[in-house]
Coordinates of C-alpha atoms in Angstrom, one line a residue:
Chain S
M295 CA -62.0 -117.3 271.7
S296 CA -58.6 -116.1 270.3
A297 CA -55.5 -117.8 271.6
L298 CA -52.8 -115.7 273.4
P299 CA -49.3 -115.2 272.1
A300 CA -46.7 -117.7 273.4
V301 CA -43.6 -116.2 271.6
A302 CA -42.7 -113.5 269.0
A303 CA -40.8 -114.9 266.0
V304 CA -38.4 -112.6 264.0
D305 CA -36.6 -113.1 260.9
W306 CA -34.1 -110.0 260.8
G307 CA -32.2 -109.7 257.6
T308 CA -29.8 -107.2 256.3
T309 CA -32.5 -104.9 254.8
R310 CA -35.8 -106.0 256.2
M311 CA -37.7 -107.8 259.1
R312 CA -40.5 -109.8 259.7
V313 CA -42.1 -110.4 263.1
W314 CA -44.9 -112.9 263.9
L315 CA -46.9 -113.5 267.1
V316 CA -47.8 -117.2 267.4
D317 CA -49.4 -119.3 270.1
E318 CA -48.2 -122.2 272.0
A319 CA -49.3 -124.5 269.0
G320 CA -47.2 -122.4 266.7
K321 CA -50.2 -120.8 265.0
V322 CA -49.7 -117.2 263.5
L323 CA -51.9 -114.6 265.5
A324 CA -50.4 -111.5 263.9
E325 CA -47.7 -110.1 261.5
R326 CA -45.5 -107.3 260.7
R327 CA -43.1 -106.7 258.1
G328 CA -40.4 -103.7 257.9
D329 CA -37.7 -102.3 255.9
D330 CA -35.7 -101.6 259.1
G331 CA -33.2 -104.4 258.7
L332 CA -29.5 -104.8 260.1
I333 CA -28.5 -101.6 258.2
T334 CA -31.4 -99.2 259.9
A335 CA -31.0 -101.0 263.2
Q336 CA -27.2 -100.5 263.4
Q337 CA -28.3 -96.6 263.5
K338 CA -31.6 -96.6 265.3
G339 CA -30.8 -99.5 267.9
F340 CA -32.0 -102.9 267.6
S341 CA -34.3 -103.0 270.9
T342 CA -35.7 -99.5 269.8
I343 CA -36.9 -101.2 266.5
L344 CA -38.0 -104.5 268.0
E345 CA -40.0 -102.9 270.7
G346 CA -41.7 -100.5 268.1
H347 CA -42.9 -103.5 266.1
L348 CA -44.0 -105.6 269.2
A349 CA -45.9 -102.7 270.7
A350 CA -47.8 -102.2 267.3
L351 CA -48.8 -105.6 267.5
G352 CA -50.0 -105.4 270.8
A353 CA -47.6 -108.0 272.4
P354 CA -47.5 -108.5 276.2
E355 CA -44.3 -107.0 277.8
A356 CA -43.0 -110.4 278.9
L357 CA -43.5 -112.1 275.7
P358 CA -40.4 -114.0 274.9
V359 CA -38.6 -113.3 271.4
I360 CA -36.8 -115.8 269.0
V361 CA -34.8 -114.1 266.3
C362 CA -32.8 -115.4 263.3
G363 CA -30.6 -113.7 260.7
M364 CA -28.1 -111.0 260.4
A365 CA -29.1 -109.6 263.7
G366 CA -27.0 -112.3 265.1
S367 CA -23.8 -111.5 263.2
R368 CA -20.8 -109.6 264.4
Q369 CA -22.2 -106.4 262.9
G370 CA -25.6 -107.2 264.4
W371 CA -27.2 -107.0 268.0
L372 CA -25.5 -109.7 269.4
E373 CA -22.8 -112.1 267.7
A374 CA -24.5 -115.7 268.1
P375 CA -21.4 -117.8 267.5
Y376 CA -21.5 -120.1 264.3
V377 CA -22.2 -123.8 265.0
A378 CA -19.6 -126.1 263.0
V379 CA -20.9 -128.6 260.8
P380 CA -21.7 -131.3 260.8
A381 CA -24.4 -130.7 263.4
P382 CA -27.7 -131.9 264.1
I383 CA -30.5 -129.4 263.2
G384 CA -32.0 -129.7 266.7
A385 CA -28.8 -128.8 268.5
I386 CA -28.2 -125.9 266.1
L387 CA -31.5 -124.2 267.1
A388 CA -31.0 -125.1 270.9
G389 CA -27.7 -123.1 271.0
A390 CA -29.6 -119.8 270.6
A391 CA -27.7 -116.9 272.2
R392 CA -29.5 -114.9 275.0
V393 CA -29.3 -110.9 274.3
P394 CA -28.2 -109.5 277.7
G395 CA -29.6 -106.4 279.6
Q396 CA -33.2 -106.9 278.3
Q397 CA -36.4 -107.4 280.3
R398 CA -37.6 -109.8 277.8
D399 CA -36.1 -113.2 277.1
I400 CA -34.9 -112.5 273.6
R401 CA -32.4 -115.1 272.0
I402 CA -30.9 -115.3 268.6
V403 CA -30.4 -118.6 266.6
P404 CA -26.7 -119.2 265.6
G405 CA -25.6 -119.3 262.0
L406 CA -23.6 -122.2 260.5
A407 CA -19.9 -122.5 259.8
Q408 CA -18.2 -125.0 257.4
R409 CA -14.6 -125.0 258.6
L410 CA -13.1 -126.9 255.5
A411 CA -9.8 -125.8 254.5
D412 CA -10.9 -126.1 250.6
A413 CA -14.5 -125.0 251.3
P414 CA -15.0 -122.6 254.0
D415 CA -18.5 -121.5 254.2
V416 CA -21.0 -119.6 256.4
M417 CA -24.7 -119.3 256.6
R418 CA -26.9 -117.2 259.0
G419 CA -30.7 -117.3 258.7
E420 CA -30.7 -120.2 256.1
E421 CA -30.4 -122.7 259.1
T422 CA -33.7 -121.5 260.4
Q423 CA -35.4 -122.0 257.0
L424 CA -33.8 -125.3 256.7
A425 CA -35.2 -126.4 260.2
G426 CA -38.7 -125.5 259.0
S427 CA -38.6 -127.0 255.7
G428 CA -40.5 -130.3 256.7
L429 CA -37.3 -132.7 256.0
P430 CA -38.0 -136.4 257.4
A431 CA -36.1 -137.5 260.5
N432 CA -34.1 -139.8 258.4
G433 CA -32.3 -140.4 255.1
R434 CA -30.1 -138.1 252.9
H435 CA -31.8 -134.8 251.5
L436 CA -30.6 -132.2 249.4
V437 CA -32.0 -128.7 250.1
C438 CA -31.7 -125.7 247.7
M439 CA -32.4 -122.3 249.1
P440 CA -32.0 -119.8 246.0
G441 CA -31.3 -116.1 246.5
T442 CA -28.7 -113.5 246.4
H443 CA -26.4 -115.9 247.7
S444 CA -28.0 -119.4 247.1
K445 CA -27.3 -122.2 249.8
W446 CA -27.6 -125.9 249.1
V447 CA -27.5 -128.1 252.3
L448 CA -27.0 -131.9 252.5
V449 CA -28.8 -133.1 255.5
E450 CA -28.2 -136.6 256.6
D451 CA -30.5 -138.1 259.2
G452 CA -31.6 -134.8 260.7
A453 CA -27.9 -133.4 260.6
V454 CA -26.4 -130.9 258.3
A455 CA -23.6 -132.8 256.9
G456 CA -22.2 -129.9 254.6
F457 CA -23.4 -126.9 252.6
G458 CA -22.3 -124.5 249.9
T459 CA -23.1 -121.0 248.7
W460 CA -23.4 -120.0 245.0
P461 CA -23.7 -116.1 244.5
T462 CA -26.2 -116.4 241.7
G463 CA -28.4 -113.6 242.5
E464 CA -25.6 -111.4 243.2
L465 CA -23.8 -112.3 239.9
F466 CA -26.7 -111.4 238.0
S467 CA -27.3 -108.0 239.4
V468 CA -23.5 -107.1 239.3
L469 CA -22.8 -108.3 235.6
A470 CA -26.1 -106.9 234.4
A471 CA -25.0 -103.4 235.9
H472 CA -21.2 -103.4 235.7
S473 CA -20.1 -105.7 233.3
I474 CA -20.0 -105.4 229.3
L475 CA -23.2 -107.4 229.6
R476 CA -25.0 -104.2 230.6
H477 CA -25.0 -103.3 226.9
S478 CA -26.8 -106.6 226.1
L479 CA -29.3 -106.5 228.9
G480 CA -30.4 -102.8 228.9
E481 CA -31.1 -100.6 231.7
Q482 CA -34.1 -102.4 233.2
P483 CA -34.6 -105.8 232.0
K484 CA -38.0 -107.4 232.4
P485 CA -38.3 -110.2 235.0
V486 CA -37.4 -113.5 233.4
A487 CA -40.0 -116.1 232.7
P488 CA -39.6 -119.7 233.4
D489 CA -41.0 -120.7 230.0
S490 CA -38.9 -118.2 227.9
P491 CA -37.2 -120.4 225.4
F492 CA -34.0 -118.4 226.0
F493 CA -33.9 -119.2 229.7
Q494 CA -34.7 -123.0 228.9
E495 CA -31.9 -123.2 226.2
W496 CA -29.1 -121.6 228.2
C497 CA -30.1 -123.3 231.4
R498 CA -30.0 -126.7 229.3
S499 CA -26.5 -125.7 228.0
A500 CA -25.1 -124.6 231.4
L501 CA -26.5 -127.8 232.8
A502 CA -24.4 -129.8 230.3
E503 CA -21.1 -128.1 231.2
G504 CA -20.9 -129.1 234.9
G505 CA -20.8 -125.6 236.6
D506 CA -18.6 -123.8 234.0
V507 CA -20.4 -120.5 233.6
T508 CA -17.5 -118.4 232.4
S509 CA -17.0 -119.8 229.1
K510 CA -20.4 -118.7 228.3
L511 CA -20.8 -115.4 229.7
F512 CA -19.3 -113.3 226.6
S513 CA -21.6 -115.5 224.3
I514 CA -24.3 -113.4 225.6
R515 CA -22.8 -110.3 224.2
A516 CA -21.7 -112.1 220.9
A517 CA -25.2 -113.2 220.2
G518 CA -26.4 -109.6 220.5
L519 CA -23.9 -108.8 217.9
L520 CA -24.3 -112.1 215.7
Q521 CA -28.0 -113.2 216.4
D522 CA -29.6 -109.7 217.1
L523 CA -30.4 -111.2 220.7
Q524 CA -32.8 -108.7 222.2
P525 CA -32.2 -107.3 226.0
D526 CA -35.1 -109.1 227.7
D527 CA -34.0 -112.3 226.0
A528 CA -30.5 -111.5 226.8
A529 CA -31.6 -111.3 230.7
A530 CA -33.2 -114.6 230.2
C531 CA -30.2 -116.1 228.8
L532 CA -27.9 -114.9 231.7
S533 CA -30.5 -116.1 234.1
G534 CA -30.6 -119.5 232.7
L535 CA -27.0 -119.9 232.3
L536 CA -26.3 -118.9 236.2
I537 CA -29.1 -121.0 237.5
G538 CA -28.3 -123.8 235.3
G539 CA -24.5 -123.7 236.3
E540 CA -25.4 -123.5 240.0
I541 CA -27.6 -126.5 239.8
A542 CA -25.0 -128.5 237.7
S543 CA -22.3 -127.4 240.1
A544 CA -24.3 -128.5 243.2
K545 CA -25.3 -131.7 241.5
R546 CA -21.7 -132.3 241.0
R547 CA -20.7 -131.8 244.5
Y548 CA -23.6 -133.7 246.3
G549 CA -24.8 -135.9 243.7
A550 CA -28.5 -136.4 242.8
G551 CA -29.7 -138.6 245.6
A552 CA -33.1 -140.8 245.6
A553 CA -35.2 -138.1 247.4
P554 CA -36.6 -135.0 245.8
V555 CA -34.5 -131.9 246.2
A556 CA -36.5 -129.5 248.8
L557 CA -36.7 -126.3 246.9
V558 CA -37.2 -123.6 249.5
A559 CA -38.3 -120.5 247.8
S560 CA -41.1 -117.9 247.0
G561 CA -42.5 -116.1 244.0
A562 CA -40.6 -115.6 240.8
L563 CA -37.4 -117.5 242.1
A564 CA -39.5 -120.6 243.1
S565 CA -40.8 -120.8 239.4
L566 CA -37.3 -120.2 237.9
Y567 CA -35.5 -122.8 240.0
G568 CA -38.3 -125.1 239.6
A569 CA -38.2 -125.1 235.9
A570 CA -34.5 -125.2 235.9
L571 CA -34.5 -128.4 238.4
D572 CA -36.9 -129.9 236.3
L573 CA -34.5 -129.6 233.3
A574 CA -31.8 -131.1 235.3
G575 CA -34.0 -134.1 235.7
L576 CA -34.2 -133.5 239.6
A577 CA -37.6 -134.3 241.4
V578 CA -38.5 -131.3 243.4
R579 CA -40.5 -130.9 246.7
S580 CA -41.5 -127.2 247.0
V581 CA -41.6 -125.3 250.4
D582 CA -42.6 -121.9 250.8
A583 CA -39.7 -120.0 252.1
D584 CA -41.7 -117.6 254.2
E585 CA -43.5 -120.3 255.9
A586 CA -40.2 -122.4 256.4
V587 CA -38.5 -119.5 258.2
R588 CA -41.6 -119.2 260.6
A589 CA -41.9 -122.7 261.3
G590 CA -38.0 -123.0 262.0
L591 CA -38.5 -120.2 264.6
V592 CA -41.2 -121.9 266.4
E593 CA -39.2 -124.9 266.3
A594 CA -36.1 -122.9 267.6
A595 CA -38.4 -121.5 270.4
R596 CA -39.4 -125.1 271.4
E597 CA -35.9 -126.3 271.5
N598 CA -34.9 -123.4 273.8
G599 CA -37.7 -124.1 276.0
M600 CA -39.5 -120.7 275.2
I601 CA -42.8 -122.6 274.3
A602 CA -43.9 -126.1 275.2
R603 CA -43.1 -129.1 272.9
S604 CA -46.6 -130.7 273.3
G605 CA -48.5 -128.4 271.0
V606 CA -46.9 -129.6 267.6
A607 CA -49.1 -128.2 264.8
T608 CA -48.0 -125.3 262.4
Chain W
M292 CA 22.0 -95.2 206.2
S293 CA 18.8 -95.5 207.9
A294 CA 15.9 -97.3 206.0
L295 CA 12.9 -95.6 204.7
P296 CA 9.4 -96.5 206.4
A297 CA 7.3 -98.8 204.0
V298 CA 4.1 -98.8 206.0
A299 CA 2.8 -97.5 209.3
A300 CA 1.3 -100.1 211.6
V301 CA -1.7 -99.1 213.9
D302 CA -3.0 -101.1 216.7
W303 CA -6.1 -99.0 217.8
G304 CA -7.9 -100.1 220.9
T305 CA -10.7 -98.9 223.1
T306 CA -8.7 -96.8 225.2
R307 CA -5.2 -96.6 223.6
M308 CA -3.3 -96.7 220.4
R309 CA 0.2 -97.6 219.2
V310 CA 1.7 -96.5 216.1
W311 CA 4.9 -98.1 214.5
L312 CA 6.8 -97.0 211.3
V313 CA 8.4 -100.2 209.7
D314 CA 10.6 -100.7 206.9
E315 CA 10.2 -103.1 203.8
A316 CA 11.7 -105.9 206.0
G317 CA 9.4 -105.5 208.8
K318 CA 12.1 -103.5 211.2
V319 CA 10.7 -100.9 213.5
L320 CA 12.1 -97.3 212.7
A321 CA 9.9 -95.5 215.0
E322 CA 7.1 -95.8 217.6
R323 CA 4.4 -93.7 219.5
R324 CA 1.8 -94.5 222.2
G325 CA -1.4 -92.5 222.9
D326 CA -4.2 -92.7 225.3
D327 CA -6.4 -91.5 222.3
G328 CA -8.2 -94.9 221.7
L329 CA -11.6 -95.4 220.1
I330 CA -13.4 -93.4 222.8
T331 CA -11.4 -90.2 222.3
A332 CA -11.4 -90.7 218.4
Q333 CA -15.1 -90.9 218.5
Q334 CA -15.0 -87.3 219.5
K335 CA -12.0 -85.9 217.9
G336 CA -11.9 -87.9 214.6
F337 CA -9.9 -90.8 213.6
S338 CA -8.1 -89.2 210.8
T339 CA -7.2 -86.2 212.9
I340 CA -5.7 -88.2 215.5
L341 CA -4.0 -90.7 213.2
E342 CA -2.4 -87.9 210.9
G343 CA -1.2 -86.2 214.2
H344 CA 0.7 -89.1 215.2
L345 CA 2.0 -89.9 211.7
A346 CA 3.1 -86.0 211.4
A347 CA 4.9 -86.5 214.9
L348 CA 6.9 -89.5 213.5
G349 CA 7.9 -87.6 210.4
A350 CA 6.1 -90.0 208.3
P351 CA 5.8 -89.6 204.5
E352 CA 2.7 -88.2 203.0
A353 CA 2.0 -91.4 200.9
L354 CA 2.8 -93.8 203.6
P355 CA 0.2 -96.5 203.6
V356 CA -1.4 -97.4 207.0
I357 CA -2.6 -100.9 208.2
V358 CA -4.8 -100.8 211.2
C359 CA -6.1 -103.4 213.7
G360 CA -8.3 -103.3 216.7
M361 CA -11.6 -101.7 217.6
A362 CA -11.0 -98.8 215.0
G363 CA -12.5 -101.4 212.9
S364 CA -15.8 -101.9 214.8
R365 CA -19.3 -100.8 214.2
Q366 CA -18.4 -97.9 216.7
G367 CA -15.2 -97.3 215.0
W368 CA -13.7 -95.6 212.0
L369 CA -15.1 -98.0 209.4
E370 CA -16.7 -101.5 210.1
A371 CA -14.4 -104.1 208.7
P372 CA -16.8 -106.8 208.8
Y373 CA -16.3 -110.0 210.5
V374 CA -14.8 -113.2 208.9
A375 CA -16.4 -116.2 209.9
V376 CA -14.3 -119.0 211.2
P377 CA -13.2 -121.6 210.4
A378 CA -10.7 -119.4 208.2
P379 CA -7.0 -119.6 207.2
I380 CA -5.2 -116.6 209.1
G381 CA -3.7 -115.5 205.8
A382 CA -7.1 -114.9 204.3
I383 CA -8.3 -113.4 207.5
L384 CA -5.6 -110.7 207.0
A385 CA -6.0 -110.2 203.3
G386 CA -9.6 -109.0 204.0
A387 CA -8.5 -105.7 205.2
A388 CA -11.2 -103.0 204.5
R389 CA -10.0 -99.8 202.8
V390 CA -11.1 -96.6 204.5
P391 CA -12.8 -94.4 201.8
G392 CA -12.0 -90.7 200.9
Q393 CA -8.4 -90.6 202.5
Q394 CA -5.2 -89.5 200.5
R395 CA -3.4 -92.6 202.1
D396 CA -4.0 -96.1 201.7
I397 CA -5.6 -97.0 204.9
R398 CA -6.8 -100.4 205.5
I399 CA -8.2 -102.1 208.7
V400 CA -8.0 -105.8 209.4
P401 CA -11.3 -107.6 210.0
G402 CA -12.5 -109.3 213.1
L403 CA -13.6 -113.0 213.7
A404 CA -16.9 -114.2 214.1
Q405 CA -17.9 -117.7 215.4
R406 CA -21.2 -118.1 214.3
L407 CA -22.4 -121.3 216.4
A408 CA -25.8 -121.3 217.7
D409 CA -24.5 -122.4 220.9
A410 CA -21.2 -120.6 221.2
P411 CA -21.3 -117.5 219.4
D412 CA -18.2 -115.4 219.9
V413 CA -16.4 -112.4 218.2
M414 CA -12.9 -110.8 218.5
R415 CA -11.3 -107.9 217.0
G416 CA -7.7 -107.1 217.4
E417 CA -6.7 -110.4 218.6
E418 CA -6.8 -112.0 215.4
T419 CA -3.7 -110.0 214.4
Q420 CA -1.7 -110.9 217.4
L421 CA -2.6 -114.5 216.6
A422 CA -0.9 -113.9 213.2
G423 CA 2.1 -112.4 214.6
S424 CA 2.4 -115.1 217.3
G425 CA 4.9 -117.3 215.3
L426 CA 2.9 -120.3 214.9
P427 CA 4.1 -123.2 212.8
A428 CA 2.2 -123.5 209.6
N429 CA 1.2 -127.2 210.2
G430 CA -0.4 -128.9 213.1
R431 CA -2.7 -128.2 215.9
H432 CA -2.2 -125.4 218.3
L433 CA -3.6 -123.9 221.2
V434 CA -3.1 -120.0 221.7
C435 CA -4.1 -118.2 224.9
M436 CA -4.3 -114.6 224.9
P437 CA -5.2 -113.3 228.5
G438 CA -6.8 -109.9 229.3
T439 CA -9.9 -108.1 230.1
H440 CA -11.7 -110.7 227.9
S441 CA -9.1 -113.5 227.6
K442 CA -9.3 -115.3 224.0
W443 CA -8.3 -118.9 223.5
V444 CA -7.9 -120.0 219.8
L445 CA -7.5 -123.4 218.2
V446 CA -5.4 -123.3 215.3
E447 CA -5.2 -126.2 212.8
D448 CA -2.7 -126.2 209.8
G449 CA -2.5 -122.4 209.8
A450 CA -6.6 -121.7 209.9
V451 CA -8.4 -120.6 213.1
A452 CA -10.7 -123.8 213.7
G453 CA -12.6 -121.9 216.7
F454 CA -12.1 -119.8 219.5
G455 CA -13.6 -118.7 222.9
T456 CA -13.8 -115.7 225.4
W457 CA -13.3 -115.9 229.2
P458 CA -14.0 -112.5 230.7
T459 CA -11.5 -113.2 233.6
G460 CA -9.9 -109.7 233.7
E461 CA -13.3 -108.3 233.8
L462 CA -14.9 -110.6 236.3
F463 CA -11.9 -109.8 238.7
S464 CA -12.4 -106.0 238.4
V465 CA -16.3 -106.2 238.6
L466 CA -16.4 -108.7 241.5
A467 CA -13.6 -106.8 243.5
A468 CA -15.4 -103.5 242.9
H469 CA -19.0 -104.4 243.3
S470 CA -19.8 -107.8 244.8
I471 CA -19.7 -108.9 248.5
L472 CA -16.0 -109.5 247.9
R473 CA -15.1 -105.9 248.0
H474 CA -15.2 -106.4 251.8
S475 CA -12.6 -109.2 251.4
L476 CA -10.2 -107.6 249.0
G477 CA -10.4 -104.1 250.3
E478 CA -10.1 -100.8 248.6
Q479 CA -6.8 -101.3 246.5
P480 CA -5.5 -104.8 246.5
K481 CA -1.8 -105.1 245.7
P482 CA -1.0 -106.8 242.4
V483 CA -1.0 -110.4 242.8
A484 CA 2.3 -112.2 242.8
P485 CA 2.6 -115.6 241.0
D486 CA 4.4 -117.3 243.8
S487 CA 1.7 -116.3 246.3
P488 CA 0.8 -119.5 248.0
F489 CA -2.8 -118.3 248.0
F490 CA -2.9 -117.6 244.3
Q491 CA -1.2 -121.1 243.8
E492 CA -3.7 -122.9 246.0
W493 CA -6.8 -121.4 244.5
C494 CA -5.5 -121.9 241.1
R495 CA -4.7 -125.7 241.6
S496 CA -8.2 -126.0 243.2
A497 CA -10.0 -124.4 240.5
L498 CA -8.1 -126.5 237.9
A499 CA -9.5 -129.5 239.7
E500 CA -13.2 -128.2 239.0
G501 CA -13.3 -128.1 235.4
G502 CA -14.0 -124.6 235.0
D503 CA -16.6 -124.3 237.9
V504 CA -15.8 -121.0 239.5
T505 CA -19.1 -119.8 241.1
S506 CA -19.3 -122.6 243.8
K507 CA -15.8 -121.1 245.3
L508 CA -16.4 -117.3 245.0
F509 CA -18.2 -117.1 248.5
S510 CA -15.5 -119.4 250.2
I511 CA -13.3 -116.3 249.6
R512 CA -15.7 -114.2 251.9
A513 CA -16.0 -117.0 254.3
A514 CA -12.2 -117.6 254.6
G515 CA -12.1 -114.0 255.9
L516 CA -14.6 -114.6 258.6
L517 CA -13.5 -118.3 259.4
Q518 CA -9.7 -118.1 258.5
D519 CA -8.6 -114.4 259.1
L520 CA -7.8 -114.3 255.3
Q521 CA -6.3 -110.8 254.7
P522 CA -7.1 -108.7 251.8
D523 CA -4.1 -108.9 249.7
D524 CA -4.3 -112.8 250.0
A525 CA -7.8 -112.6 249.1
A526 CA -7.1 -110.9 245.8
A527 CA -4.6 -113.6 245.2
C528 CA -7.2 -116.3 245.9
L529 CA -9.8 -114.6 243.5
S530 CA -7.0 -114.3 240.8
G531 CA -5.9 -117.9 241.2
L532 CA -9.5 -119.0 241.1
L533 CA -10.5 -117.1 238.0
I534 CA -7.4 -117.8 236.0
G535 CA -7.5 -121.7 237.1
G536 CA -11.1 -121.7 236.0
E537 CA -10.6 -120.2 232.8
I538 CA -7.7 -122.7 232.0
A539 CA -9.7 -125.7 233.3
S540 CA -12.5 -124.7 231.0
A541 CA -10.4 -124.1 227.8
K542 CA -8.6 -127.3 228.4
R543 CA -12.0 -129.1 228.7
R544 CA -13.3 -127.5 225.4
Y545 CA -9.9 -127.7 223.5
G546 CA -8.2 -130.5 225.0
A547 CA -4.6 -130.3 225.9
G548 CA -2.8 -131.3 222.7
A549 CA 0.6 -132.1 221.9
A550 CA 2.3 -128.8 221.1
P551 CA 2.9 -126.3 224.1
V552 CA 0.3 -123.7 224.4
A553 CA 1.4 -120.3 222.8
L554 CA 0.9 -117.8 225.7
V555 CA 0.7 -114.4 224.0
A556 CA 0.7 -111.8 226.9
S557 CA 3.2 -109.2 228.7
G558 CA 4.2 -108.0 232.0
A559 CA 2.2 -109.4 235.2
L560 CA -0.3 -111.2 233.1
A561 CA 2.3 -113.2 231.3
S562 CA 3.9 -114.3 234.8
L563 CA 0.5 -115.1 236.3
Y564 CA -0.8 -117.5 233.3
G565 CA 2.7 -118.9 232.9
A566 CA 2.5 -120.1 236.5
A567 CA -1.2 -121.1 236.3
L568 CA -0.5 -123.1 232.9
D569 CA 2.4 -124.7 234.5
L570 CA 0.1 -125.9 237.4
A571 CA -2.3 -127.1 234.7
G572 CA 0.6 -129.2 233.5
L573 CA 0.6 -127.5 230.2
A574 CA 3.8 -126.7 228.4
V575 CA 4.1 -123.0 227.1
R576 CA 5.8 -121.2 224.4
S577 CA 5.7 -117.5 225.6
V578 CA 5.1 -114.9 223.0
D579 CA 5.3 -111.1 224.0
A580 CA 1.9 -109.7 223.3
D581 CA 3.3 -106.1 222.0
E582 CA 5.8 -107.9 219.4
A583 CA 3.1 -110.2 218.3
V584 CA 0.4 -107.4 217.3
R585 CA 3.3 -105.6 215.5
A586 CA 4.4 -108.7 213.7
G587 CA 0.9 -109.5 212.8
L588 CA 0.4 -106.0 211.6
V589 CA 3.4 -106.3 209.2
E590 CA 1.9 -109.6 208.1
A591 CA -1.3 -108.0 207.1
A592 CA 0.5 -105.2 205.2
R593 CA 2.1 -108.1 203.1
E594 CA -1.1 -110.0 202.6
N595 CA -2.6 -106.8 201.3
G596 CA 0.1 -106.0 198.9
M597 CA 1.1 -102.7 201.0
I598 CA 4.9 -103.9 201.3
A599 CA 6.5 -106.7 199.4
R600 CA 6.6 -110.3 200.6
S601 CA 10.3 -110.6 199.9
G602 CA 11.9 -109.1 202.9
V603 CA 10.6 -111.5 205.6
A604 CA 12.5 -110.7 208.7
T605 CA 11.1 -109.0 211.8

């Protein structure tokens, strides 16, 4: 006998969305993925897109929906105001904002704001991944969520103490396409392999520089002129430099700590950051990013009373 | 009675060129500037463009010509092979390469190569500015040449001991145009003023971070969301962050030293770097970049026996 869906969980980003139907116990019953992220939804309407996916999944009309991601931004469906850190993770999730004028109970998880004069920062979506990353309730934990804008989060006794953003993925794309390094990397660099000696050497070198990346960028160009560095290897150098620099910088800011770093990532990024964290001498606990966001959404549904707290099993 | 020209001095960059006629003593008799840099010359021919400028200046047919800059690159008129550092500045200039098949004696000053496995680097054009920057013959001197690709050079007893490139100007343009910061800086940011409190605050903060710039980039975006940072002020933040980061990184690599930093720059860049070096607690000796390259070309003409060494006065 198949279980009935208790809630629909939606990760709604800038360019894509994912919808899961989950039962009372948090078990996935059905899933859909679409390219209709924030940008598409601004034109076609958030409700239209969501209802389309729910209908395709055969979701009941009254099924409640919990959402995280850019759908909750000022340019989104409804602005779910930022929660200021420090804040307990449970309290963050519990503050989901209800979308008005809908037949369903639809709520959007708020993002986080760090209102420090010298390190202002924001996140939206990653707070839900964080909640689903299986952190122990106690102790000091560092979480690394790599991506276009990598987030590092310091969690102390179940509360977000602080966080930072390193735009590593964006720097790679922008420099590869628009800086002088485009001559070094070529038109379409191959994906970088974590065991590339170029990735490893430049990562190691960046780790030794405490987050100073800009002094090494032009050396990739010079290595092409002086050492006949090939385009795919140049891409590995740039990747190693930027990822190593990010880790060195985050380590400098937050310290290494006793517990392993929780690396919340999938696919190629998980391998590259795993290798780089290893080079940095940091122990790692790997968490699949897709599973983390889904588990975080289920937890958010529980915190908002949309499903019962009893059946805890993901 | 007006003096006769002894040599034509040419600074031939990627997008523009400057030609001076100078007398035996190094005094400027006439000057022309053009937009026909390397890129134009690759199409129209280097000889055609040069002879056009010389004719317009009324230069005698046999006047020798000394050239520096990208005209000496592999994509230029004639590749003037890199001189490997460490190397005495006089010896670098003396190695000018003669362009074959020309009626005139035309020579191109070589660039510099730093063939270090972990910090390969090249320069072409700045070596001539360096030679004309009025450094004492003895002692340890740090030279800062800001620009699209800023160069810092360590000179010891008249020889280039090492150098590095910080692509600060390029990072500013590329991030302002192509990264998420374009939303923060707006379409056409105003030139940054060195007394902007945003420039100074972000510069000071970057100076304290030892060259770690990437951890602060996204904070400019977040300050727009959380602190209502305005576009022109965001541009000042980015400028202060990148310039402060460059100086912190160079200081970490080369140490501060006892002698003032020679700042070879003109116009707005000279003011911004002057303010930033001051914030870094570094004493500065200002050198005008235009005058430095001209003086360096005259010195190169002397080192290559194109004009007499006797009349030393610029």
